[in-house]
Tab-separated table of C-alpha atoms in Angstrom:
chain	number	residue	atom	x	y	z
X	1	MET	CA	-102.074	33.322	-18.198
X	2	THR	CA	-100.612	35.533	-20.847
X	3	GLU	CA	-97.098	36.852	-20.739
X	4	PRO	CA	-95.885	39.696	-23.190
X	5	LEU	CA	-92.857	38.866	-25.260
X	6	ALA	CA	-90.642	41.279	-23.420
X	7	GLU	CA	-91.643	39.885	-20.024
X	8	PHE	CA	-91.037	36.362	-21.439
X	9	ILE	CA	-87.507	37.238	-22.750
X	10	LYS	CA	-86.555	38.987	-19.307
X	11	ARG	CA	-87.815	35.934	-17.424
X	12	ILE	CA	-85.841	33.493	-19.519
X	13	LEU	CA	-82.801	35.507	-19.292
X	14	ARG	CA	-83.069	35.803	-15.476
X	15	GLN	CA	-83.796	32.155	-15.037
X	16	LYS	CA	-80.873	30.952	-17.284
X	17	GLY	CA	-78.418	33.629	-16.297
X	18	LEU	CA	-78.097	34.819	-19.879
X	19	SER	CA	-77.012	38.115	-21.149
X	20	LEU	CA	-78.099	39.632	-24.462
X	21	HIS	CA	-74.754	38.749	-25.862
X	22	ASP	CA	-75.159	35.091	-24.911
X	23	VAL	CA	-78.481	34.914	-26.751
X	24	GLU	CA	-76.747	36.445	-29.796
X	25	ARG	CA	-74.041	33.858	-29.544
X	26	ASN	CA	-76.388	30.973	-28.954
X	27	SER	CA	-78.437	31.935	-32.049
X	28	ASP	CA	-75.194	31.911	-34.186
X	29	LYS	CA	-75.829	35.718	-34.480
X	30	ALA	CA	-79.131	35.115	-36.212
X	31	ILE	CA	-80.545	37.670	-33.780
X	32	THR	CA	-78.125	40.554	-32.365
X	33	SER	CA	-78.171	41.826	-28.919
X	34	SER	CA	-79.069	45.260	-29.998
X	35	TYR	CA	-82.147	43.962	-31.706
X	36	LEU	CA	-83.023	41.808	-28.803
X	37	SER	CA	-82.788	45.008	-26.643
X	38	LYS	CA	-85.140	46.732	-29.095
X	39	ILE	CA	-87.695	43.884	-28.555
X	40	ILE	CA	-87.365	43.980	-24.795
X	41	ASN	CA	-87.895	47.867	-24.859
X	42	GLY	CA	-91.006	47.672	-27.085
X	43	LYS	CA	-89.303	49.290	-30.073
X	44	VAL	CA	-90.120	46.485	-32.487
X	45	ASN	CA	-93.716	46.151	-33.651
X	46	SER	CA	-93.577	42.930	-35.846
X	47	ILE	CA	-91.580	39.867	-35.352
X	48	GLY	CA	-91.306	37.215	-38.157
X	49	ALA	CA	-90.893	33.519	-38.131
X	50	GLU	CA	-87.111	33.690	-38.608
X	51	ILE	CA	-86.810	35.927	-35.561
X	52	ILE	CA	-88.971	33.688	-33.492
X	53	VAL	CA	-86.797	30.669	-34.368
X	54	ALA	CA	-83.556	32.573	-33.816
X	55	LEU	CA	-84.806	33.878	-30.402
X	56	ALA	CA	-85.862	30.439	-29.332
X	57	LYS	CA	-82.433	29.010	-30.315
X	58	GLY	CA	-80.767	31.918	-28.485
X	59	LEU	CA	-82.743	31.409	-25.264
X	60	ASP	CA	-82.756	27.479	-25.679
X	61	VAL	CA	-86.462	27.263	-25.484
X	62	ASP	CA	-89.377	25.860	-27.472
X	63	PRO	CA	-89.991	28.096	-30.483
X	64	PHE	CA	-93.909	27.653	-29.587
X	65	ASP	CA	-93.255	29.434	-26.296
X	66	VAL	CA	-91.718	32.366	-28.094
X	67	PHE	CA	-94.521	32.403	-30.732
X	68	ALA	CA	-97.093	32.169	-27.870
X	69	ALA	CA	-95.474	35.177	-26.218
X	70	VAL	CA	-95.562	37.128	-29.496
X	71	LEU	CA	-99.306	36.498	-29.855
X	72	GLY	CA	-99.942	37.019	-26.230
X	73	ARG	CA	-101.470	33.675	-25.778
X	74	THR	CA	-100.772	30.459	-23.831
X	75	ARG	CA	-100.581	26.931	-25.046
X	76	LYS	CA	-103.758	25.127	-26.183
X	77	GLY	CA	-105.890	24.120	-23.255
X	78	GLY	CA	-104.271	26.631	-20.812
X	79	GLU	CA	-101.014	24.659	-20.582
X	80	ILE	CA	-98.120	26.629	-19.361
X	81	SER	CA	-94.465	26.331	-20.446
X	82	SER	CA	-92.005	24.509	-18.147
X	83	SER	CA	-89.975	27.587	-17.868
X	84	LEU	CA	-93.027	29.563	-16.537
X	85	LEU	CA	-93.700	26.843	-14.268
X	86	ILE	CA	-90.239	26.931	-12.880
X	87	ASP	CA	-90.424	30.727	-12.445
X	88	ILE	CA	-93.783	30.309	-10.558
X	89	MET	CA	-92.316	27.448	-8.246
X	90	GLN	CA	-89.307	29.649	-7.473
X	91	LYS	CA	-91.449	32.469	-6.288
X	92	VAL	CA	-93.700	30.111	-4.266
X	93	VAL	CA	-90.572	28.498	-2.376
X	94	ALA	CA	-89.228	32.081	-1.717
X	95	ASP	CA	-92.465	33.427	-0.247
X	96	PRO	CA	-93.992	31.696	2.875
X	97	GLN	CA	-97.243	33.524	2.700
X	98	LEU	CA	-97.624	32.157	-0.963
X	99	VAL	CA	-96.928	28.689	0.459
X	100	GLY	CA	-99.696	29.227	2.870
X	101	VAL	CA	-102.149	30.381	0.245
X	102	ILE	CA	-101.348	27.204	-1.888
X	103	GLN	CA	-101.834	25.024	1.046
X	104	LYS	CA	-105.221	26.516	1.818
X	105	TRP	CA	-106.374	26.544	-1.870
X	106	PRO	CA	-107.491	22.883	-2.077
X	107	LYS	CA	-109.460	23.199	1.191
X	108	LEU	CA	-111.640	25.868	-0.478
X	109	SER	CA	-114.854	24.942	-2.237
X	110	ALA	CA	-114.979	25.519	-5.912
X	111	LYS	CA	-117.014	28.648	-5.324
X	112	GLY	CA	-114.503	29.975	-2.692
X	113	GLN	CA	-111.594	29.377	-5.139
X	114	LYS	CA	-113.616	31.259	-7.902
X	115	VAL	CA	-114.319	34.195	-5.584
X	116	LEU	CA	-110.624	34.328	-4.285
X	117	LEU	CA	-109.297	34.434	-7.624
X	118	GLN	CA	-111.632	37.155	-8.789
X	119	TYR	CA	-110.624	39.092	-5.662
X	120	MET	CA	-107.124	38.770	-6.366
X	121	GLU	CA	-107.658	39.882	-9.979
X	122	ALA	CA	-109.585	42.921	-8.694
X	123	LEU	CA	-106.844	43.901	-6.235
X	124	SER	CA	-104.252	43.796	-8.931
X	125	GLU	CA	-106.241	46.028	-11.327
X	126	PRO	CA	-105.670	49.254	-9.564
X	127	GLN	CA	-101.967	48.456	-9.441
X	128	LYS	CA	-101.806	48.080	-13.204
X	129	GLN	CA	-103.584	51.421	-13.645
X	130	SER	CA	-101.202	53.211	-11.239
X	131	CYS	CA	-98.303	51.875	-13.050
X	132	LYS	CA	-99.636	53.315	-16.234
X	133	LYS	CA	-100.314	56.771	-14.636
X	134	LYS	CA	-96.566	56.866	-13.381
X	135	LYS	CA	-95.358	56.310	-16.924
X	136	ASN	CA	-97.355	59.212	-18.372
């Protein structure tokens, strides 16, 4: 599961109840709230190691998680960060239908799990394309 940097930052801000100014303060002003806003809004094309470290400090997360988001990759072996796991679990607990899906998942055969996952991915594709069309 990959998560773009902007989405990663927004999720951590939401989870921890942080503002952009909090991140600036937590990073000892190594990253400004205005620069952070530019990152979130996709106006920054390249982020160096110093910014990754400052952002990790400001968000109080593992710098590897920030680096992985910059690269659009996950941890080695498909591991997910604890903060992403918390976000997923919060969504599961809040949605009874999702709880039902998770309860049924282990009862499916390996082939059934694979088919269901492919079906869910196919269903989410048109939604991604329609979002792109709305932006244009």
